[in-house]
Amino acid sequence: MLSVVMPVYNGEKHLQEAVDSVLQQTFSEFELIIIDDGSTDGSAKIIQQLSDSRIRVLRNGSNKGISYTRNRGLEEARGEFLAWMDCDDLISPDRFEKQLAYLKRHPLVGICGSWLTRFDENKSEVSKSPTDHAAIKALLLFKPALWNATAMYRLDRIKKAGLSFDTRLTVAEDYDFYWEACRKFPVANIPESLYFYRDSDSSIMKSFEGAEEKSFAIHKIIYTKSLHELGIAPTEAQLKIHRRIGSTQLFSTYSSYLEAVDWLIYLQKRNEIERVYEPNALSEILGIIFYFISKKSSRVGLPVYINYIKESKRFAPVDLYQRIKLLIRCLIKYRRF
């Protein structure tokens, strides 16, 4: 019924834990496809010693990259459903059981993800994302809204839609994939953390921290598609504003903050014409993003808070507690996100 695909590249440190986390699931009728993407550490030796009959091992021979490896997983999977698993993470023992049950209750949903818990040696934190299709689609205008590691697919929907991972993208390949998927069929997230993401130095995203130009070059491929749908032929400057809004970059001046706010207002107006996004869902997401960029601008001080109160009526507002938090941040000119 289920194929679980685990790409592996130099993951020896936590690989055994990740495999055990899959093999100990309450739902047991699955195949675990481990794809070694040309590892040069001890990963191959660990994989060779695995003895469970549900495990199928594939090797790329040389390092082909994550998009190539994910596409190979899509081709090799034999199950009705497919779930991803990263080689240094952990999952709740009932993850597969709960996601399969959700997909059976919601036959129109083609992809089901969940919330996830980010953890390291010192702390853990639950990362939440929208649960319904309209809000997920709207958030994808700015940033990922369905984490690939948590995703479970109806494989026939993926193949019928002709979906695959763009091999041009060395990061954010999953962001692009779900952007495309949202336009083919409904997707959803279960409002519960079923996945434990290890925030380690070996993660792909970590390798792109501090390399903003490389990351921007990749993300603007996705942003350009989104903006074209809204009837916008973006300039390089507009793409950089859009990237800054969706990233963790801080705003250091009031003018750059206002530029970002004006861009959100413009996107809302374009959607009133093009109707790409359900209006209430976009208003909700724009409200979240507006608060997000106001937090990132708190070092500017009280003018940011005053502008937030003035303009928040345009979008779905956040609650009183969040507004008070923003006020305090702006009063003390907080310089971190």
Short mmCIF file of C-alpha atoms in Angstrom, two decimals:
data_model
loop_
_atom_site.label_atom_id
_atom_site.label_comp_id
_atom_site.label_asym_id
_atom_site.label_seq_id
_atom_site.Cartn_x
_atom_site.Cartn_y
_atom_site.Cartn_z
CA MET A 1 0.00 0.00 0.00
CA LEU A 2 2.76 2.47 0.91
CA SER A 3 6.23 3.26 -0.42
CA VAL A 4 8.54 5.20 1.90
CA VAL A 5 11.43 6.88 0.09
CA MET A 6 14.58 7.91 1.97
CA PRO A 7 17.29 9.74 0.00
CA VAL A 8 20.70 9.38 1.65
CA TYR A 9 23.81 11.45 1.09
CA ASN A 10 26.54 11.24 3.74
CA GLY A 11 24.01 10.64 6.49
CA GLU A 12 25.87 8.09 8.59
CA LYS A 13 25.55 10.00 11.87
CA HIS A 14 21.78 9.58 12.28
CA LEU A 15 20.89 7.11 9.51
CA GLN A 16 20.24 4.10 11.75
CA GLU A 17 17.93 6.14 13.98
CA ALA A 18 15.98 7.36 10.96
CA VAL A 19 15.57 3.86 9.55
CA ASP A 20 14.47 2.50 12.95
CA SER A 21 11.90 5.29 13.20
CA VAL A 22 10.33 4.03 9.96
CA LEU A 23 10.52 0.32 10.78
CA GLN A 24 8.80 0.87 14.16
CA GLN A 25 5.64 2.43 12.68
CA THR A 26 2.25 1.17 13.85
CA PHE A 27 1.32 0.73 10.17
CA SER A 28 3.69 -1.89 8.79
CA GLU A 29 2.56 -2.71 5.23
CA PHE A 30 5.15 -0.64 3.39
CA GLU A 31 8.36 -0.86 1.41
CA LEU A 32 11.25 1.37 2.47
CA ILE A 33 13.25 2.49 -0.56
CA ILE A 34 16.67 3.80 0.48
CA ILE A 35 18.47 5.66 -2.32
CA ASP A 36 22.17 6.21 -1.69
CA ASP A 37 23.09 9.31 -3.70
CA GLY A 38 26.81 8.61 -3.97
CA SER A 39 27.66 8.87 -0.26
CA THR A 40 31.37 9.06 0.58
CA ASP A 41 31.08 8.43 4.33
CA GLY A 42 30.00 5.27 6.15
CA SER A 43 26.37 5.41 4.97
CA ALA A 44 26.80 2.56 2.47
CA LYS A 45 28.13 0.24 5.19
CA ILE A 46 25.19 1.01 7.48
CA ILE A 47 22.73 0.42 4.64
CA GLN A 48 24.42 -2.87 3.74
CA GLN A 49 23.90 -4.18 7.27
CA LEU A 50 20.12 -3.55 7.26
CA SER A 51 18.21 -6.82 7.16
CA ASP A 52 14.48 -6.01 7.20
CA SER A 53 12.68 -7.62 4.22
CA ARG A 54 10.71 -4.40 3.60
CA ILE A 55 13.88 -2.50 2.68
CA ARG A 56 14.89 -2.02 -0.95
CA VAL A 57 18.25 -0.34 -1.61
CA LEU A 58 19.06 1.67 -4.74
CA ARG A 59 22.29 3.49 -5.57
CA ASN A 60 22.91 6.40 -7.93
CA GLY A 61 26.59 5.51 -8.36
CA SER A 62 27.68 9.12 -8.10
CA ASN A 63 26.12 12.14 -6.40
CA LYS A 64 23.23 13.26 -8.64
CA GLY A 65 21.57 15.76 -6.29
CA ILE A 66 18.34 15.80 -4.34
CA SER A 67 15.95 16.58 -7.24
CA TYR A 68 17.29 13.69 -9.34
CA THR A 69 17.09 11.36 -6.34
CA ARG A 70 13.53 12.36 -5.48
CA ASN A 71 12.46 11.80 -9.08
CA ARG A 72 14.03 8.35 -9.00
CA GLY A 73 12.02 7.63 -5.86
CA LEU A 74 8.81 8.65 -7.65
CA GLU A 75 9.64 6.28 -10.52
CA GLU A 76 10.65 3.31 -8.35
CA ALA A 77 7.81 3.44 -5.81
CA ARG A 78 5.34 0.55 -6.10
CA GLY A 79 2.80 1.66 -3.53
CA GLU A 80 -0.59 3.30 -3.87
CA PHE A 81 0.77 6.01 -1.56
CA LEU A 82 4.25 7.49 -1.16
CA ALA A 83 5.79 9.09 1.94
CA TRP A 84 9.13 10.87 2.23
CA MET A 85 11.62 10.45 5.05
CA ASP A 86 14.93 12.27 5.45
CA CYS A 87 17.95 10.28 6.61
CA ASP A 88 18.69 12.25 9.79
CA ASP A 89 15.17 12.80 11.14
CA LEU A 90 12.59 10.97 13.25
CA ILE A 91 8.83 10.45 12.95
CA SER A 92 5.96 9.82 15.31
CA PRO A 93 5.23 6.05 15.58
CA ASP A 94 1.72 6.59 14.18
CA ARG A 95 2.63 9.01 11.39
CA PHE A 96 1.80 6.64 8.52
CA GLU A 97 -1.36 5.39 10.20
CA LYS A 98 -2.71 8.90 10.71
CA GLN A 99 -1.85 10.18 7.24
CA LEU A 100 -3.34 7.15 5.51
CA ALA A 101 -6.52 7.52 7.57
CA TYR A 102 -6.73 11.20 6.61
CA LEU A 103 -6.32 10.47 2.90
CA LYS A 104 -8.98 7.76 3.05
CA ARG A 105 -11.40 10.21 4.72
CA HIS A 106 -10.61 12.92 2.16
CA PRO A 107 -10.52 11.22 -1.25
CA LEU A 108 -10.07 14.48 -3.19
CA VAL A 109 -6.86 15.41 -1.37
CA GLY A 110 -3.80 14.38 -3.40
CA ILE A 111 -1.08 15.31 -0.89
CA CYS A 112 -1.25 15.34 2.89
CA GLY A 113 1.46 16.86 5.07
CA SER A 114 1.60 17.71 8.77
CA TRP A 115 3.17 20.14 11.19
CA LEU A 116 6.70 19.31 12.29
CA THR A 117 8.94 19.71 15.32
CA ARG A 118 12.37 21.25 14.75
CA PHE A 119 14.90 20.08 17.30
CA ASP A 120 18.59 20.11 18.15
CA GLU A 121 20.63 19.26 21.25
CA ASN A 122 19.24 22.22 23.19
CA LYS A 123 15.63 22.84 22.20
CA SER A 124 12.60 21.85 20.16
CA GLU A 125 9.85 23.93 18.59
CA VAL A 126 6.70 23.04 16.65
CA SER A 127 6.46 24.70 13.24
CA LYS A 128 2.88 25.16 12.08
CA SER A 129 1.51 25.81 8.63
CA PRO A 130 -1.98 26.28 7.13
CA THR A 131 -4.14 23.18 6.98
CA ASP A 132 -6.61 23.87 4.15
CA HIS A 133 -5.89 24.01 0.44
CA ALA A 134 -6.79 27.68 -0.19
CA ALA A 135 -4.53 28.99 2.58
CA ILE A 136 -1.65 26.66 1.63
CA LYS A 137 -1.86 27.88 -1.96
CA ALA A 138 -1.88 31.53 -0.83
CA LEU A 139 1.13 31.10 1.49
CA LEU A 140 3.06 29.47 -1.36
CA LEU A 141 3.04 32.89 -3.00
CA PHE A 142 5.74 33.80 -0.45
CA LYS A 143 7.31 30.65 1.02
CA PRO A 144 6.87 26.89 1.53
CA ALA A 145 3.60 25.90 3.16
CA LEU A 146 3.85 22.11 3.04
CA TRP A 147 7.08 20.49 4.23
CA ASN A 148 8.25 17.79 1.86
CA ALA A 149 9.59 15.58 4.64
CA THR A 150 6.08 15.34 6.14
CA ALA A 151 4.27 14.71 2.85
CA MET A 152 2.32 11.65 1.79
CA TYR A 153 1.07 11.39 -1.83
CA ARG A 154 -1.56 9.52 -3.75
CA LEU A 155 0.95 8.32 -6.31
CA ASP A 156 -1.57 8.01 -9.14
CA ARG A 157 -2.45 11.72 -8.79
CA ILE A 158 1.22 12.68 -9.00
CA LYS A 159 1.79 10.62 -12.13
CA LYS A 160 -1.45 11.71 -13.80
CA ALA A 161 -0.52 15.36 -13.21
CA GLY A 162 3.00 14.74 -14.59
CA LEU A 163 4.64 16.22 -11.50
CA SER A 164 8.37 15.91 -10.87
CA PHE A 165 11.14 17.80 -9.09
CA ASP A 166 12.95 20.47 -11.11
CA THR A 167 16.58 19.36 -11.44
CA ARG A 168 17.68 23.00 -11.90
CA LEU A 169 16.93 23.58 -8.23
CA THR A 170 19.58 22.49 -5.73
CA VAL A 171 17.41 23.82 -2.90
CA ALA A 172 13.69 24.71 -2.77
CA GLU A 173 12.91 21.89 -5.20
CA ASP A 174 10.07 20.88 -2.90
CA TYR A 175 8.73 24.46 -2.74
CA ASP A 176 8.44 24.44 -6.53
CA PHE A 177 6.88 20.95 -6.54
CA TYR A 178 4.06 21.94 -4.17
CA TRP A 179 3.48 25.20 -6.01
CA GLU A 180 2.75 23.10 -9.10
CA ALA A 181 0.77 20.47 -7.18
CA CYS A 182 -1.60 23.10 -5.72
CA ARG A 183 -2.70 23.89 -9.25
CA LYS A 184 -3.52 20.25 -10.04
CA PHE A 185 -5.52 19.00 -7.02
CA PRO A 186 -6.33 19.83 -3.35
CA VAL A 187 -3.56 19.50 -0.75
CA ALA A 188 -3.78 19.66 3.05
CA ASN A 189 -1.83 19.56 6.30
CA ILE A 190 -2.81 17.64 9.44
CA PRO A 191 -2.72 20.11 12.38
CA GLU A 192 -0.46 17.90 14.46
CA SER A 193 3.29 17.39 14.58
CA LEU A 194 4.07 13.92 13.19
CA TYR A 195 7.63 14.65 12.07
CA PHE A 196 10.80 15.57 13.97
CA TYR A 197 13.23 17.58 11.86
CA ARG A 198 16.81 17.56 13.10
CA ASP A 199 18.20 21.07 12.75
CA SER A 200 21.72 19.89 11.97
CA ASP A 201 24.71 21.39 10.17
CA SER A 202 24.37 18.75 7.44
CA SER A 203 20.93 19.87 6.27
CA ILE A 204 20.70 21.28 2.75
CA MET A 205 19.10 24.51 3.95
CA LYS A 206 21.97 25.09 6.40
CA SER A 207 24.45 24.99 3.53
CA PHE A 208 22.60 27.90 1.88
CA GLU A 209 22.56 30.13 4.96
CA GLY A 210 24.70 33.15 4.28
CA ALA A 211 24.58 32.50 0.52
CA GLU A 212 21.66 34.79 -0.25
CA GLU A 213 22.55 35.44 -3.89
CA LYS A 214 22.59 31.71 -4.66
CA SER A 215 19.34 31.20 -2.80
CA PHE A 216 17.70 34.21 -4.50
CA ALA A 217 18.67 32.91 -7.97
CA ILE A 218 16.75 29.71 -7.21
CA HIS A 219 13.74 31.26 -5.49
CA LYS A 220 13.11 33.84 -8.19
CA ILE A 221 12.28 31.01 -10.62
CA ILE A 222 9.31 30.15 -8.41
CA TYR A 223 8.41 33.76 -7.59
CA THR A 224 8.33 34.70 -11.28
CA LYS A 225 5.74 31.99 -11.95
CA SER A 226 3.59 33.22 -9.06
CA LEU A 227 3.74 36.85 -10.15
CA HIS A 228 3.01 36.06 -13.79
CA GLU A 229 -0.25 34.42 -12.65
CA LEU A 230 -1.19 37.76 -11.09
CA GLY A 231 -0.45 39.58 -14.34
CA ILE A 232 2.87 40.98 -13.11
CA ALA A 233 6.07 40.90 -15.18
CA PRO A 234 8.42 41.48 -12.25
CA THR A 235 11.61 43.50 -12.39
CA GLU A 236 14.72 42.31 -10.59
CA ALA A 237 14.07 44.91 -7.89
CA GLN A 238 10.51 43.67 -7.35
CA LEU A 239 11.72 40.07 -7.13
CA LYS A 240 14.22 41.11 -4.46
CA ILE A 241 11.46 42.83 -2.46
CA HIS A 242 9.34 39.68 -2.74
CA ARG A 243 12.26 37.49 -1.67
CA ARG A 244 13.00 39.70 1.32
CA ILE A 245 9.36 39.53 2.44
CA GLY A 246 9.31 35.73 2.42
CA SER A 247 12.77 35.21 3.92
CA THR A 248 14.18 35.81 7.41
CA GLN A 249 16.07 38.93 6.30
CA LEU A 250 15.46 41.93 8.56
CA PHE A 251 14.42 45.42 7.46
CA SER A 252 16.75 48.13 8.76
CA THR A 253 15.02 51.27 7.41
CA TYR A 254 11.48 52.58 7.48
CA SER A 255 11.53 53.19 3.72
CA SER A 256 12.39 49.56 2.93
CA TYR A 257 9.62 48.44 5.30
CA LEU A 258 7.07 50.70 3.56
CA GLU A 259 8.23 49.41 0.19
CA ALA A 260 7.40 45.86 1.32
CA VAL A 261 3.99 46.92 2.68
CA ASP A 262 3.14 48.64 -0.61
CA TRP A 263 4.08 45.44 -2.43
CA LEU A 264 1.61 43.42 -0.32
CA ILE A 265 -1.14 45.93 -1.09
CA TYR A 266 -0.31 45.74 -4.79
CA LEU A 267 -0.48 41.92 -4.75
CA GLN A 268 -3.90 42.07 -3.11
CA LYS A 269 -5.15 44.47 -5.77
CA ARG A 270 -3.80 42.29 -8.57
CA ASN A 271 -5.61 39.30 -7.10
CA GLU A 272 -8.89 41.27 -7.11
CA ILE A 273 -8.45 41.43 -10.88
CA GLU A 274 -6.96 38.01 -11.66
CA ARG A 275 -8.71 35.93 -8.93
CA VAL A 276 -5.83 33.48 -8.62
CA TYR A 277 -6.34 33.05 -4.86
CA GLU A 278 -9.52 32.76 -2.82
CA PRO A 279 -9.88 36.33 -1.44
CA ASN A 280 -10.45 35.44 2.22
CA ALA A 281 -7.56 32.97 2.23
CA LEU A 282 -5.23 35.54 0.65
CA SER A 283 -6.36 38.20 3.13
CA GLU A 284 -5.57 35.81 5.99
CA ILE A 285 -2.10 35.04 4.61
CA LEU A 286 -1.35 38.68 3.80
CA GLY A 287 -2.29 39.53 7.39
CA ILE A 288 0.22 36.97 8.65
CA ILE A 289 2.92 38.17 6.25
CA PHE A 290 2.24 41.85 7.12
CA TYR A 291 2.75 41.04 10.80
CA PHE A 292 5.84 38.99 9.88
CA ILE A 293 7.55 41.88 8.04
CA SER A 294 6.54 44.32 10.79
CA LYS A 295 8.30 42.07 13.33
CA LYS A 296 11.34 42.00 11.07
CA SER A 297 11.31 45.84 11.08
CA SER A 298 10.96 46.40 14.84
CA ARG A 299 14.47 47.88 15.10
CA VAL A 300 13.09 50.93 13.22
CA GLY A 301 10.91 51.70 16.23
CA LEU A 302 7.43 53.06 16.89
CA PRO A 303 6.67 54.25 13.31
CA VAL A 304 6.46 50.59 12.28
CA TYR A 305 3.85 49.84 14.92
CA ILE A 306 1.82 52.96 14.02
CA ASN A 307 1.87 51.95 10.36
CA TYR A 308 0.90 48.39 11.26
CA ILE A 309 -2.20 49.59 13.13
CA LYS A 310 -3.06 51.98 10.29
CA GLU A 311 -2.77 49.42 7.47
CA SER A 312 -3.83 46.21 9.23
CA LYS A 313 -7.49 46.81 8.32
CA ARG A 314 -6.57 45.92 4.73
CA PHE A 315 -5.86 42.32 5.73
CA ALA A 316 -7.06 39.78 8.27
CA PRO A 317 -5.63 41.10 11.59
CA VAL A 318 -3.65 39.14 14.15
CA ASP A 319 -4.93 38.82 17.72
CA LEU A 320 -4.43 41.34 20.56
CA TYR A 321 -1.59 39.36 22.14
CA GLN A 322 0.45 39.47 18.92
CA ARG A 323 -0.19 43.22 18.52
CA ILE A 324 1.04 43.86 22.07
CA LYS A 325 4.16 41.81 21.34
CA LEU A 326 4.81 43.94 18.26
CA LEU A 327 4.34 47.14 20.25
CA ILE A 328 6.91 46.03 22.85
CA ARG A 329 9.38 45.01 20.13
CA CYS A 330 9.04 48.42 18.47
CA LEU A 331 9.33 50.33 21.75
CA ILE A 332 12.63 48.66 22.61
CA LYS A 333 13.74 48.61 18.94
CA TYR A 334 14.35 44.88 19.03
CA ARG A 335 17.08 43.94 16.53
CA ARG A 336 16.52 40.21 16.11
CA PHE A 337 13.76 38.20 14.49
#
